[in-house]
Tab-separated table of C-alpha atoms and ligand atoms in Angstrom:
chain	number	residue	atom	x	y	z
A	123	UNK	CA	15.216	-22.301	2.405
A	124	UNK	CA	12.003	-20.843	3.787
A	125	UNK	CA	11.598	-17.288	5.071
A	126	UNK	CA	8.608	-15.371	6.395
A	127	UNK	CA	7.949	-12.222	4.332
A	128	UNK	CA	7.487	-9.106	6.459
A	129	UNK	CA	6.017	-6.468	4.120
A	130	UNK	CA	5.620	-3.470	6.411
A	131	UNK	CA	3.182	-0.664	5.572
A	132	UNK	CA	4.502	1.324	2.590
A	133	UNK	CA	5.351	-1.513	0.220
A	134	UNK	CA	1.982	-3.278	0.077
A	135	UNK	CA	0.018	-0.016	0.341
A	136	UNK	CA	1.927	2.287	-2.021
A	137	UNK	CA	4.383	0.193	-4.041
A	138	UNK	CA	2.867	-3.283	-4.395
A	139	UNK	CA	4.884	-3.783	-7.596
A	140	UNK	CA	7.944	-4.059	-5.333
A	141	UNK	CA	6.127	-6.720	-3.326
A	142	UNK	CA	5.352	-8.489	-6.602
A	143	UNK	CA	9.038	-8.332	-7.601
A	144	UNK	CA	10.111	-9.878	-4.278
A	145	UNK	CA	7.473	-12.623	-4.434
A	146	UNK	CA	8.398	-13.376	-8.059
A	147	UNK	CA	12.176	-13.470	-7.742
A	148	UNK	CA	13.017	-15.153	-4.448
A	149	UNK	CA	11.497	-18.589	-5.192
A	150	UNK	CA	13.354	-18.719	-8.532
A	151	UNK	CA	16.551	-18.479	-6.492
A	152	UNK	CA	15.562	-21.149	-3.995
A	153	UNK	CA	14.052	-18.943	-1.279
A	154	UNK	CA	10.455	-19.898	-0.497
A	155	UNK	CA	8.347	-17.205	1.113
A	156	UNK	CA	5.501	-17.647	3.565
A	157	UNK	CA	3.173	-14.789	4.521
A	158	UNK	CA	3.154	-13.120	7.927
A	159	UNK	CA	-0.593	-13.217	8.546
A	160	UNK	CA	-1.910	-10.568	10.930
A	161	UNK	CA	1.416	-8.781	11.225
A	162	UNK	CA	1.297	-5.159	12.373
A	163	UNK	CA	3.467	-2.054	11.851
A	164	UNK	CA	7.123	-2.945	12.648
A	165	UNK	CA	6.656	-0.512	14.792
A	166	UNK	CA	8.045	2.502	12.886
A	167	UNK	CA	10.610	4.467	14.921
A	168	UNK	CA	8.373	7.543	14.888
A	169	UNK	CA	5.530	5.612	16.523
A	170	UNK	CA	5.736	3.493	19.689
A	171	UNK	CA	9.556	3.620	19.939
A	172	UNK	CA	9.121	7.408	20.297
A	173	UNK	CA	6.360	7.096	22.876
A	174	UNK	CA	6.655	4.100	25.195
A	175	UNK	CA	9.236	1.329	25.461
A	176	UNK	CA	6.754	-1.303	26.605
A	177	UNK	CA	4.278	-0.639	23.787
A	178	UNK	CA	7.214	-0.627	21.353
A	179	UNK	CA	8.530	-4.011	22.419
A	180	UNK	CA	5.089	-5.598	22.802
A	181	UNK	CA	4.459	-4.652	19.165
A	182	UNK	CA	7.863	-6.080	18.143
A	183	UNK	CA	6.990	-9.208	20.126
A	184	UNK	CA	3.634	-9.549	18.352
A	185	UNK	CA	5.431	-9.521	14.996
A	186	UNK	CA	8.337	-11.755	15.997
A	187	UNK	CA	5.912	-14.357	17.359
A	188	UNK	CA	4.524	-14.781	13.827
A	189	UNK	CA	7.875	-15.821	12.343
A	190	UNK	CA	8.510	-18.030	15.366
A	191	UNK	CA	5.239	-19.812	14.773
A	192	UNK	CA	6.214	-20.425	11.147
A	193	UNK	CA	9.546	-21.769	12.359
A	194	UNK	CA	11.746	-19.519	10.250
A	195	UNK	CA	13.373	-16.091	10.082
A	196	UNK	CA	11.779	-12.931	8.718
A	197	UNK	CA	12.932	-11.445	5.439
A	198	UNK	CA	12.382	-7.689	5.124
A	199	UNK	CA	12.965	-5.100	2.401
A	200	UNK	CA	12.009	-1.847	4.150
A	201	UNK	CA	15.055	-0.480	5.991
A	202	UNK	CA	13.058	0.893	8.918
A	203	UNK	CA	11.111	-2.341	9.404
A	204	UNK	CA	14.334	-4.329	9.276
A	205	UNK	CA	16.085	-2.112	11.807
A	206	UNK	CA	13.065	-1.791	14.097
A	207	UNK	CA	12.521	-5.563	14.210
A	208	UNK	CA	16.250	-6.232	14.748
A	209	UNK	CA	16.449	-3.608	17.485
A	210	UNK	CA	13.242	-4.807	19.139
A	211	UNK	CA	14.531	-8.365	19.175
A	212	UNK	CA	17.912	-7.205	20.501
A	213	UNK	CA	16.251	-5.293	23.359
A	214	UNK	CA	14.133	-8.298	24.288
A	215	UNK	CA	17.090	-10.688	24.195
A	216	UNK	CA	19.185	-8.482	26.483
A	217	UNK	CA	16.501	-7.664	28.991
A	218	UNK	CA	14.944	-10.693	30.647
A	219	UNK	CA	12.523	-8.590	32.718
A	220	UNK	CA	11.218	-6.882	29.580
A	221	UNK	CA	10.979	-10.214	27.766
A	222	UNK	CA	8.803	-11.494	30.625
A	223	UNK	CA	6.646	-8.399	30.655
A	224	UNK	CA	6.124	-8.573	26.887
A	225	UNK	CA	5.144	-12.226	27.138
A	226	UNK	CA	2.694	-11.300	29.890
A	227	UNK	CA	1.141	-8.780	27.505
A	228	UNK	CA	1.164	-11.241	24.599
A	229	UNK	CA	-0.289	-14.126	26.581
A	230	UNK	CA	-3.999	-13.174	26.330
A	231	UNK	CA	-3.517	-12.819	22.552
A	232	UNK	CA	-2.326	-16.420	22.320
A	233	UNK	CA	1.159	-15.371	21.295
A	234	UNK	CA	4.626	-15.879	22.698
A	235	UNK	CA	8.055	-14.546	21.830
A	236	UNK	CA	11.372	-16.227	22.592
A	237	UNK	CA	13.705	-14.631	20.059
A	238	UNK	CA	14.340	-17.864	18.212
A	239	UNK	CA	13.501	-16.336	14.832
A	240	UNK	CA	15.947	-13.866	13.374
A	241	UNK	CA	15.346	-10.936	11.032
A	242	UNK	CA	17.133	-10.796	7.687
A	243	UNK	CA	17.308	-8.103	5.027
A	244	UNK	CA	16.432	-9.167	1.503
A	245	UNK	CA	19.723	-7.764	0.144
A	246	UNK	CA	21.654	-9.819	2.715
A	247	UNK	CA	19.786	-12.982	1.754
A	248	UNK	CA	20.566	-12.326	-1.915
A	249	UNK	CA	24.197	-11.402	-1.228
A	250	UNK	CA	25.115	-14.014	1.380
A	251	UNK	CA	22.637	-16.851	0.917
A	252	UNK	CA	22.008	-16.862	-2.829
A	253	UNK	CA	25.170	-15.163	-4.063
A	254	UNK	CA	26.018	-13.301	-7.290
A	255	UNK	CA	27.031	-16.437	-9.256
A	256	UNK	CA	23.677	-18.110	-8.801
A	257	UNK	CA	21.874	-14.891	-9.713
A	258	UNK	CA	23.989	-14.460	-12.874
A	259	UNK	CA	23.291	-18.049	-13.928
A	260	UNK	CA	19.511	-17.442	-13.963
A	261	UNK	CA	19.416	-14.280	-16.076
A	262	UNK	CA	17.237	-14.042	-19.163
A	263	UNK	CA	18.086	-10.376	-19.676
A	264	UNK	CA	20.945	-8.215	-18.512
A	265	UNK	CA	21.807	-4.600	-17.726
A	266	UNK	CA	24.917	-4.818	-19.898
A	267	UNK	CA	26.002	-1.404	-21.151
A	268	UNK	CA	24.134	0.455	-18.409
A	269	UNK	CA	25.715	2.355	-15.543
A	270	UNK	CA	24.151	2.407	-12.114
A	271	UNK	CA	24.854	3.732	-8.669
A	272	UNK	CA	23.752	1.972	-5.490
A	273	UNK	CA	22.141	3.402	-2.369
A	274	UNK	CA	22.842	1.321	0.715
A	275	UNK	CA	19.991	1.605	3.218
A	276	UNK	CA	21.465	3.183	6.390
A	277	UNK	CA	19.308	0.823	8.414
A	278	UNK	CA	21.240	-2.168	7.041
A	279	UNK	CA	24.620	-0.598	7.915
A	280	UNK	CA	24.279	1.138	11.276
A	281	UNK	CA	24.701	0.229	14.037
A	282	UNK	CA	26.651	-2.646	12.507
A	283	UNK	CA	26.622	-4.501	15.829
A	284	UNK	CA	22.837	-4.849	15.661
A	285	UNK	CA	21.888	-4.709	11.971
A	286	UNK	CA	25.113	-5.275	10.038
A	287	UNK	CA	26.063	-8.045	7.639
A	288	UNK	CA	28.777	-6.371	5.566
A	289	UNK	CA	32.467	-7.061	6.286
A	290	UNK	CA	32.732	-3.334	6.918
A	291	UNK	CA	29.853	-0.904	7.381
A	292	UNK	CA	32.240	1.839	6.192
A	293	UNK	CA	32.884	0.063	2.893
A	294	UNK	CA	29.797	-1.985	2.069
A	295	UNK	CA	29.828	-4.117	-1.065
A	296	UNK	CA	26.587	-6.130	-1.145
A	297	UNK	CA	24.382	-4.025	-3.386
A	298	UNK	CA	27.249	-3.250	-5.738
A	299	UNK	CA	28.105	-6.934	-6.169
A	300	UNK	CA	24.424	-7.793	-6.666
A	301	UNK	CA	23.918	-5.051	-9.250
A	302	UNK	CA	27.086	-6.045	-11.114
A	303	UNK	CA	25.755	-9.617	-11.187
A	304	UNK	CA	22.961	-8.261	-13.421
A	305	UNK	CA	25.552	-7.025	-15.913
A	306	UNK	CA	25.564	-3.309	-15.038
A	307	UNK	CA	28.639	-1.203	-14.336
A	308	UNK	CA	28.361	0.341	-10.898
A	309	UNK	CA	29.982	3.762	-10.496
A	310	UNK	CA	31.295	4.866	-7.115
A	311	UNK	CA	31.046	8.486	-6.039
A	312	UNK	CA	31.960	10.698	-3.119
A	313	UNK	CA	28.533	10.781	-1.468
A	314	UNK	CA	27.670	7.113	-1.908
A	315	UNK	CA	27.153	6.562	1.816
A	316	UNK	CA	25.225	9.779	2.404
A	317	UNK	CA	21.772	8.982	3.806
A	318	UNK	CA	18.909	9.694	1.381
A	319	UNK	CA	17.385	11.757	4.200
A	320	UNK	CA	13.880	10.492	3.558
A	321	UNK	CA	12.978	8.768	6.822
A	322	UNK	CA	11.803	10.303	10.092
A	323	UNK	CA	11.070	13.957	10.613
A	324	UNK	CA	13.904	15.770	8.795
A	325	UNK	CA	11.873	16.445	5.631
A	326	UNK	CA	8.767	17.269	7.664
A	327	UNK	CA	10.421	19.633	10.116
A	328	UNK	CA	12.850	21.486	7.834
A	329	UNK	CA	12.004	20.693	4.212
A	330	UNK	CA	14.174	23.381	2.667
A	331	UNK	CA	17.334	22.038	4.297
A	332	UNK	CA	16.367	18.426	3.696
A	333	UNK	CA	15.946	19.143	-0.012
A	334	UNK	CA	19.318	20.908	-0.146
A	335	UNK	CA	20.897	17.938	1.611
A	336	UNK	CA	19.432	15.563	-0.972
A	337	UNK	CA	20.424	17.839	-3.833
A	338	UNK	CA	24.066	17.718	-2.721
A	339	UNK	CA	23.912	13.968	-3.216
A	340	UNK	CA	22.268	14.169	-6.625
A	341	UNK	CA	24.752	16.825	-7.774
A	342	UNK	CA	27.583	14.456	-6.879
A	343	UNK	CA	25.860	11.674	-8.836
A	344	UNK	CA	25.518	13.897	-11.922
A	345	UNK	CA	29.067	15.260	-11.697
A	346	UNK	CA	30.943	12.105	-10.805
A	347	UNK	CA	29.047	9.212	-12.416
A	348	UNK	CA	27.384	8.159	-15.644
A	349	UNK	CA	24.399	6.757	-13.739
A	350	UNK	CA	21.517	5.539	-15.916
A	351	UNK	CA	19.724	4.295	-12.807
A	352	UNK	CA	19.855	4.108	-9.034
A	353	UNK	CA	19.479	0.736	-7.299
A	354	UNK	CA	18.119	0.823	-3.748
A	355	UNK	CA	16.871	-1.844	-1.369
A	356	UNK	CA	14.576	0.060	0.974
A	357	UNK	CA	11.087	1.379	0.303
A	358	UNK	CA	11.853	4.771	1.854
A	359	UNK	CA	14.997	5.254	-0.258
A	360	UNK	CA	12.960	4.262	-3.323
A	361	UNK	CA	10.058	6.628	-2.815
A	362	UNK	CA	12.124	9.503	-1.465
A	363	UNK	CA	14.874	9.426	-4.078
A	364	UNK	CA	12.241	9.581	-6.823
A	365	UNK	CA	10.038	12.213	-5.262
A	366	UNK	CA	12.825	14.527	-4.186
A	367	UNK	CA	14.173	14.704	-7.757
A	368	UNK	CA	10.801	16.035	-8.885
A	369	UNK	CA	10.695	18.421	-5.930
A	370	UNK	CA	14.115	19.847	-6.766
A	371	UNK	CA	13.226	20.155	-10.460
A	372	UNK	CA	10.145	22.154	-9.548
A	373	UNK	CA	12.209	24.374	-7.275
A	374	UNK	CA	14.851	25.163	-9.900
A	375	UNK	CA	12.358	25.297	-12.779
A	376	UNK	CA	14.347	22.824	-14.861
A	377	UNK	CA	14.216	19.049	-15.469
A	378	UNK	CA	17.775	18.469	-14.284
A	379	UNK	CA	17.288	15.445	-12.026
A	380	UNK	CA	15.541	12.474	-13.642
A	381	UNK	CA	17.505	9.340	-12.845
A	382	UNK	CA	15.200	6.307	-12.624
A	383	UNK	CA	15.213	4.597	-9.220
A	384	UNK	CA	14.579	0.864	-8.834
A	385	UNK	CA	14.308	-1.444	-5.907
A	386	UNK	CA	16.973	-4.111	-6.426
A	387	UNK	CA	14.389	-6.896	-6.602
A	388	UNK	CA	12.681	-5.001	-9.423
A	389	UNK	CA	15.891	-4.952	-11.479
A	390	UNK	CA	16.364	-8.610	-10.626
A	391	UNK	CA	12.782	-9.426	-11.676
A	392	UNK	CA	13.243	-7.603	-14.998
A	393	UNK	CA	16.445	-9.563	-15.645
A	394	UNK	CA	14.743	-12.838	-14.723
A	395	UNK	CA	12.225	-12.079	-17.469
A	396	UNK	CA	9.172	-11.004	-15.469
A	397	UNK	CA	6.652	-8.595	-16.988
A	398	UNK	CA	7.652	-4.959	-16.327
A	399	UNK	CA	3.949	-4.111	-15.950
A	400	UNK	CA	3.758	-6.386	-12.910
A	401	UNK	CA	7.132	-5.867	-11.255
A	402	UNK	CA	8.115	-2.330	-12.132
A	403	UNK	CA	5.136	-0.215	-13.178
A	404	UNK	CA	4.655	2.237	-10.305
A	405	UNK	CA	7.091	5.144	-10.392
A	406	UNK	CA	7.351	8.905	-10.320
A	407	UNK	CA	10.485	9.109	-12.475
A	408	UNK	CA	10.025	7.317	-15.822
A	409	UNK	CA	11.968	4.061	-16.151
A	410	UNK	CA	11.657	3.358	-19.887
A	411	UNK	CA	15.238	4.473	-20.532
A	412	UNK	CA	16.356	1.408	-18.550
A	413	UNK	CA	13.582	-1.089	-19.304
A	414	UNK	CA	13.947	-0.485	-23.068
A	415	UNK	CA	17.661	-1.207	-22.915
A	416	UNK	CA	17.579	-4.644	-21.282
A	417	UNK	CA	19.727	-7.026	-23.323
A	418	UNK	CA	18.555	-10.631	-23.937
A	419	UNK	CA	20.945	-13.221	-22.506
A	420	UNK	CA	21.577	-16.270	-24.696
A	421	UNK	CA	22.434	-19.408	-22.795
A	422	UNK	CA	26.054	-20.417	-23.402
B	103	UNK	CA	21.532	30.556	34.036
B	104	UNK	CA	21.920	29.152	37.525
B	105	UNK	CA	22.553	25.478	36.900
B	106	UNK	CA	22.137	24.548	40.546
B	107	UNK	CA	18.659	26.073	40.689
B	108	UNK	CA	17.355	25.006	37.328
B	109	UNK	CA	18.584	21.471	37.124
B	110	UNK	CA	17.330	18.031	38.072
B	111	UNK	CA	20.465	15.974	38.697
B	112	UNK	CA	18.565	12.712	38.352
B	113	UNK	CA	17.025	13.548	34.996
B	114	UNK	CA	19.243	11.026	33.195
B	115	UNK	CA	17.747	8.287	35.370
B	116	UNK	CA	14.259	9.215	34.164
B	117	UNK	CA	15.271	9.396	30.545
B	118	UNK	CA	18.164	7.179	29.694
B	119	UNK	CA	19.039	4.856	32.488
B	120	UNK	CA	22.040	3.212	30.859
B	121	UNK	CA	25.085	4.665	32.569
B	122	UNK	CA	26.682	4.982	29.124
B	123	UNK	CA	25.569	8.574	28.767
B	124	UNK	CA	28.151	9.606	31.352
B	125	UNK	CA	30.935	8.453	29.059
B	126	UNK	CA	29.983	11.154	26.553
B	127	UNK	CA	33.044	13.402	26.258
B	128	UNK	CA	31.491	16.020	24.000
B	129	UNK	CA	33.425	15.124	20.880
B	130	UNK	CA	30.529	15.887	18.470
B	131	UNK	CA	31.179	12.872	16.254
B	132	UNK	CA	27.448	12.192	16.525
B	133	UNK	CA	26.742	15.596	15.006
B	134	UNK	CA	29.218	15.476	12.156
B	135	UNK	CA	27.586	12.557	10.336
B	136	UNK	CA	23.985	13.409	11.170
B	137	UNK	CA	21.675	14.282	8.227
B	138	UNK	CA	19.378	16.291	10.501
B	139	UNK	CA	22.333	18.407	11.698
B	140	UNK	CA	21.799	20.192	8.360
B	141	UNK	CA	18.341	21.302	9.517
B	142	UNK	CA	17.314	24.721	10.791
B	143	UNK	CA	17.413	24.566	13.726
B	144	UNK	CA	19.989	21.786	13.505
B	145	UNK	CA	19.650	18.537	15.430
B	146	UNK	CA	22.730	18.584	17.657
B	147	UNK	CA	22.850	15.231	19.374
B	148	UNK	CA	25.773	16.200	21.556
B	149	UNK	CA	23.846	19.197	22.931
B	150	UNK	CA	20.882	16.981	23.753
B	151	UNK	CA	23.205	14.661	25.662
B	152	UNK	CA	24.436	17.713	27.612
B	153	UNK	CA	20.879	18.798	28.455
B	154	UNK	CA	20.148	15.340	29.839
B	155	UNK	CA	23.389	15.125	31.848
B	156	UNK	CA	23.008	18.652	33.232
B	157	UNK	CA	19.376	17.923	34.066
B	158	UNK	CA	17.910	20.913	32.208
B	159	UNK	CA	14.316	19.678	32.108
B	160	UNK	CA	12.577	22.812	30.876
B	161	UNK	CA	14.945	23.282	27.952
B	162	UNK	CA	14.745	19.636	27.006
B	163	UNK	CA	10.954	19.560	27.123
B	164	UNK	CA	10.867	22.440	24.607
B	165	UNK	CA	13.302	20.821	22.166
B	166	UNK	CA	11.693	19.944	18.827
B	167	UNK	CA	14.940	18.737	17.258
B	168	UNK	CA	14.843	15.106	18.487
B	169	UNK	CA	11.858	14.647	16.157
B	170	UNK	CA	13.901	15.621	13.088
B	171	UNK	CA	16.066	12.496	13.475
B	172	UNK	CA	15.845	10.179	10.435
B	173	UNK	CA	16.843	7.094	12.487
B	174	UNK	CA	19.848	6.365	10.238
B	175	UNK	CA	21.853	5.349	13.342
B	176	UNK	CA	25.096	6.738	11.994
B	177	UNK	CA	25.665	8.429	15.357
B	178	UNK	CA	25.170	5.075	17.046
B	179	UNK	CA	27.831	3.531	14.805
B	180	UNK	CA	30.377	6.332	15.082
B	181	UNK	CA	30.157	7.359	18.762
B	182	UNK	CA	33.566	6.462	20.198
B	183	UNK	CA	32.161	6.039	23.718
B	184	UNK	CA	29.268	3.727	22.870
B	185	UNK	CA	26.729	6.170	24.265
B	186	UNK	CA	24.190	4.902	21.705
B	187	UNK	CA	23.000	8.381	20.764
B	188	UNK	CA	20.103	7.169	18.589
B	189	UNK	CA	18.704	5.201	21.500
B	190	UNK	CA	19.072	8.358	23.544
B	191	UNK	CA	17.034	10.278	20.921
B	192	UNK	CA	14.249	7.690	21.218
B	193	UNK	CA	14.459	7.850	25.019
B	194	UNK	CA	14.155	11.650	24.945
B	195	UNK	CA	11.100	11.402	22.671
B	196	UNK	CA	9.534	8.869	25.045
B	197	UNK	CA	10.182	11.157	27.983
B	198	UNK	CA	8.721	14.144	26.147
B	199	UNK	CA	5.648	12.096	25.180
B	200	UNK	CA	5.166	11.023	28.795
B	201	UNK	CA	5.422	14.599	30.076
B	202	UNK	CA	3.586	16.469	27.345
B	203	UNK	CA	0.638	14.769	25.670
B	204	UNK	CA	0.899	17.023	22.631
B	205	UNK	CA	4.136	15.181	21.823
B	206	UNK	CA	2.464	11.756	21.580
B	207	UNK	CA	2.936	10.739	17.930
B	208	UNK	CA	-0.270	10.454	15.881
B	209	UNK	CA	1.180	7.353	14.215
B	210	UNK	CA	0.433	5.278	17.322
B	211	UNK	CA	-3.258	6.113	17.000
B	212	UNK	CA	-3.230	4.864	13.398
B	213	UNK	CA	-1.470	1.665	14.413
B	214	UNK	CA	-3.945	1.147	17.250
B	215	UNK	CA	-6.905	1.639	14.925
B	216	UNK	CA	-5.872	-0.448	11.917
B	217	UNK	CA	-2.541	-2.100	12.753
B	218	UNK	CA	-0.544	-0.011	10.277
B	219	UNK	CA	0.558	3.532	9.508
B	220	UNK	CA	-0.846	3.139	5.977
B	221	UNK	CA	-4.066	1.693	4.602
B	222	UNK	CA	-2.573	-1.748	3.960
B	223	UNK	CA	-4.612	-4.199	1.895
B	224	UNK	CA	-7.314	-1.859	0.559
B	225	UNK	CA	-5.781	-1.605	-2.953
B	226	UNK	CA	-7.329	-4.932	-3.926
B	227	UNK	CA	-7.832	-4.218	-7.648
B	228	UNK	CA	-4.323	-2.885	-8.095
B	229	UNK	CA	-2.902	-5.917	-6.297
B	230	UNK	CA	-4.874	-8.251	-8.484
B	231	UNK	CA	-3.752	-6.486	-11.661
B	232	UNK	CA	-0.134	-7.009	-10.576
B	233	UNK	CA	-0.754	-10.704	-10.004
B	234	UNK	CA	-0.590	-10.413	-6.214
B	235	UNK	CA	-2.549	-12.567	-3.743
B	236	UNK	CA	-4.979	-10.886	-1.302
B	237	UNK	CA	-3.334	-9.924	1.974
B	238	UNK	CA	-4.521	-11.233	5.318
B	239	UNK	CA	-4.364	-7.950	7.199
B	240	UNK	CA	-5.034	-7.260	10.830
B	241	UNK	CA	-7.414	-4.466	9.800
B	242	UNK	CA	-9.822	-7.022	8.364
B	243	UNK	CA	-9.387	-9.592	11.128
B	244	UNK	CA	-11.585	-7.987	13.774
B	245	UNK	CA	-10.890	-10.647	16.378
B	246	UNK	CA	-7.105	-10.294	16.135
B	247	UNK	CA	-7.352	-6.506	15.904
B	248	UNK	CA	-9.322	-6.476	19.176
B	249	UNK	CA	-6.673	-8.624	20.879
B	250	UNK	CA	-3.965	-6.286	19.595
B	251	UNK	CA	-5.838	-3.256	20.933
B	252	UNK	CA	-6.465	-4.870	24.307
B	253	UNK	CA	-2.754	-5.597	24.573
B	254	UNK	CA	-1.842	-2.001	23.775
B	255	UNK	CA	-4.467	-0.678	26.196
B	256	UNK	CA	-2.391	-2.215	29.013
B	257	UNK	CA	0.631	-0.088	28.139
B	258	UNK	CA	1.190	3.301	29.681
B	259	UNK	CA	1.083	5.582	26.662
B	260	UNK	CA	-2.203	4.129	25.441
B	261	UNK	CA	-3.988	3.787	28.788
B	262	UNK	CA	-2.965	7.251	29.983
B	263	UNK	CA	-4.067	8.878	26.743
B	264	UNK	CA	-7.065	6.634	26.095
B	265	UNK	CA	-9.186	9.572	24.889
B	266	UNK	CA	-7.004	9.653	21.740
B	267	UNK	CA	-7.885	6.127	20.801
B	268	UNK	CA	-11.692	6.278	20.692
B	269	UNK	CA	-13.659	5.609	17.522
C	169	LIG	S1	29.746	10.970	19.603
C	169	LIG	FE1	29.274	9.995	21.566
C	169	LIG	S2	30.866	10.762	22.976
C	169	LIG	FE2	30.897	12.095	21.143
C	169	LIG	S3	29.525	13.819	21.717
C	169	LIG	FE3	28.277	12.309	20.630
C	169	LIG	S4	27.388	11.037	22.246
C	169	LIG	FE4	29.101	12.148	23.161
C	170	LIG	S1	20.145	8.429	13.976
C	170	LIG	FE1	19.201	10.455	14.113
C	170	LIG	S2	20.561	11.616	15.458
C	170	LIG	FE2	21.712	9.815	14.773
C	170	LIG	S3	22.866	10.492	12.973
C	170	LIG	FE3	20.933	9.618	12.223
C	170	LIG	S4	19.515	11.375	12.085
C	170	LIG	FE4	21.243	12.016	13.360
């Protein structure tokens, strides 16, 4: 199967090792990736969607036209990009007048949008298209003996009508099943579905409260789980859940929160035998405690 | 406050034309799961819906709280009346941006100038050291970037605030 890789802004600019992990792992599992040349910002919810509906949807249309030209769906890791592209497409599909207007705007650029290409999240492709059995059968290393917790990106759960792929958005299973396929034990906890809080303006407008909100989640992780790592599948969750641990530690004057955070494709890449320096080197919470404990898998 | 005097009954038509807003029955479900409701001041989606329905323009124009939203869409999922509160938040931001240029998000200027909110594609050495191919970015494709800008220049927020988008 072929999918068009939509990278967004943060991944290629700040965490290109995540991009490397995605590009390395997906073809091994039968998903060929083509680049989205000349793509633009998704657009992020805090940009055009907060300023002007027409500019928002014209930008969505610009991006969607790229996948349409390649004749396949987009695959996206960033939660905001995924949700923005899905929502943009949804708006265009349900509003013929807006679809026409956007095509009028796109026309001089040589582009056209029809909505024929869909937008898929990388965790959905791995969960639904590839499946845990196939993943398990390719492993060279495993996370056996390690405990993890999973952070579902809100943007892949809500609103389930537009972005969802789980049987129930209130009881998602995808990331857990995928992480277990790598050999780890996944611990549940009371605040599993609590948003990381990292997107949008919460942290910018009231940092003190946003940090407290995040700390309530991390306290639950420490009290209720044996987590050696956190698996996410969204660039914002990844960066925020690392950085906020350091922020809280500074605030309390104690190194209490230091759980390594990985993008799921990074864990997958490590278990498929890729070089940690390429697929997992950029982080603000050290990851050696996990990388050093990978267990070689001997073919049966 | 004299609601008759101070209100614009048609405000909802300017902001959030879907009739759904009128189904809001004030239950506050949208608030109870909202991360930004923990802020100070809290983002209270239900109250914003009230301001729109009651037509309290002045109050709504002053509200900073819509910008604290993290876009998690939990409110959208949980609202029993399908008001689509997150879409309402975006609609309120759009309305504020249209009526007060200081609200226009800086991020749209960045996207206009280089296609992205971040400097995508400039970390060439790092990319190479990770074994990554060079990226074909819009920033470096002047011809496509110009077409993108010309397209945006035809939209209201960019044309009406064109002074923000100069070199
Ligand atoms: S959850 Fe829906 S119906 Fe309830 S207060 Fe919020 S917007 Fe209104
Ligand atoms: S989408 Fe925004 S308003 Fe709705 S629950 Fe999330 S943060 Fe709150």
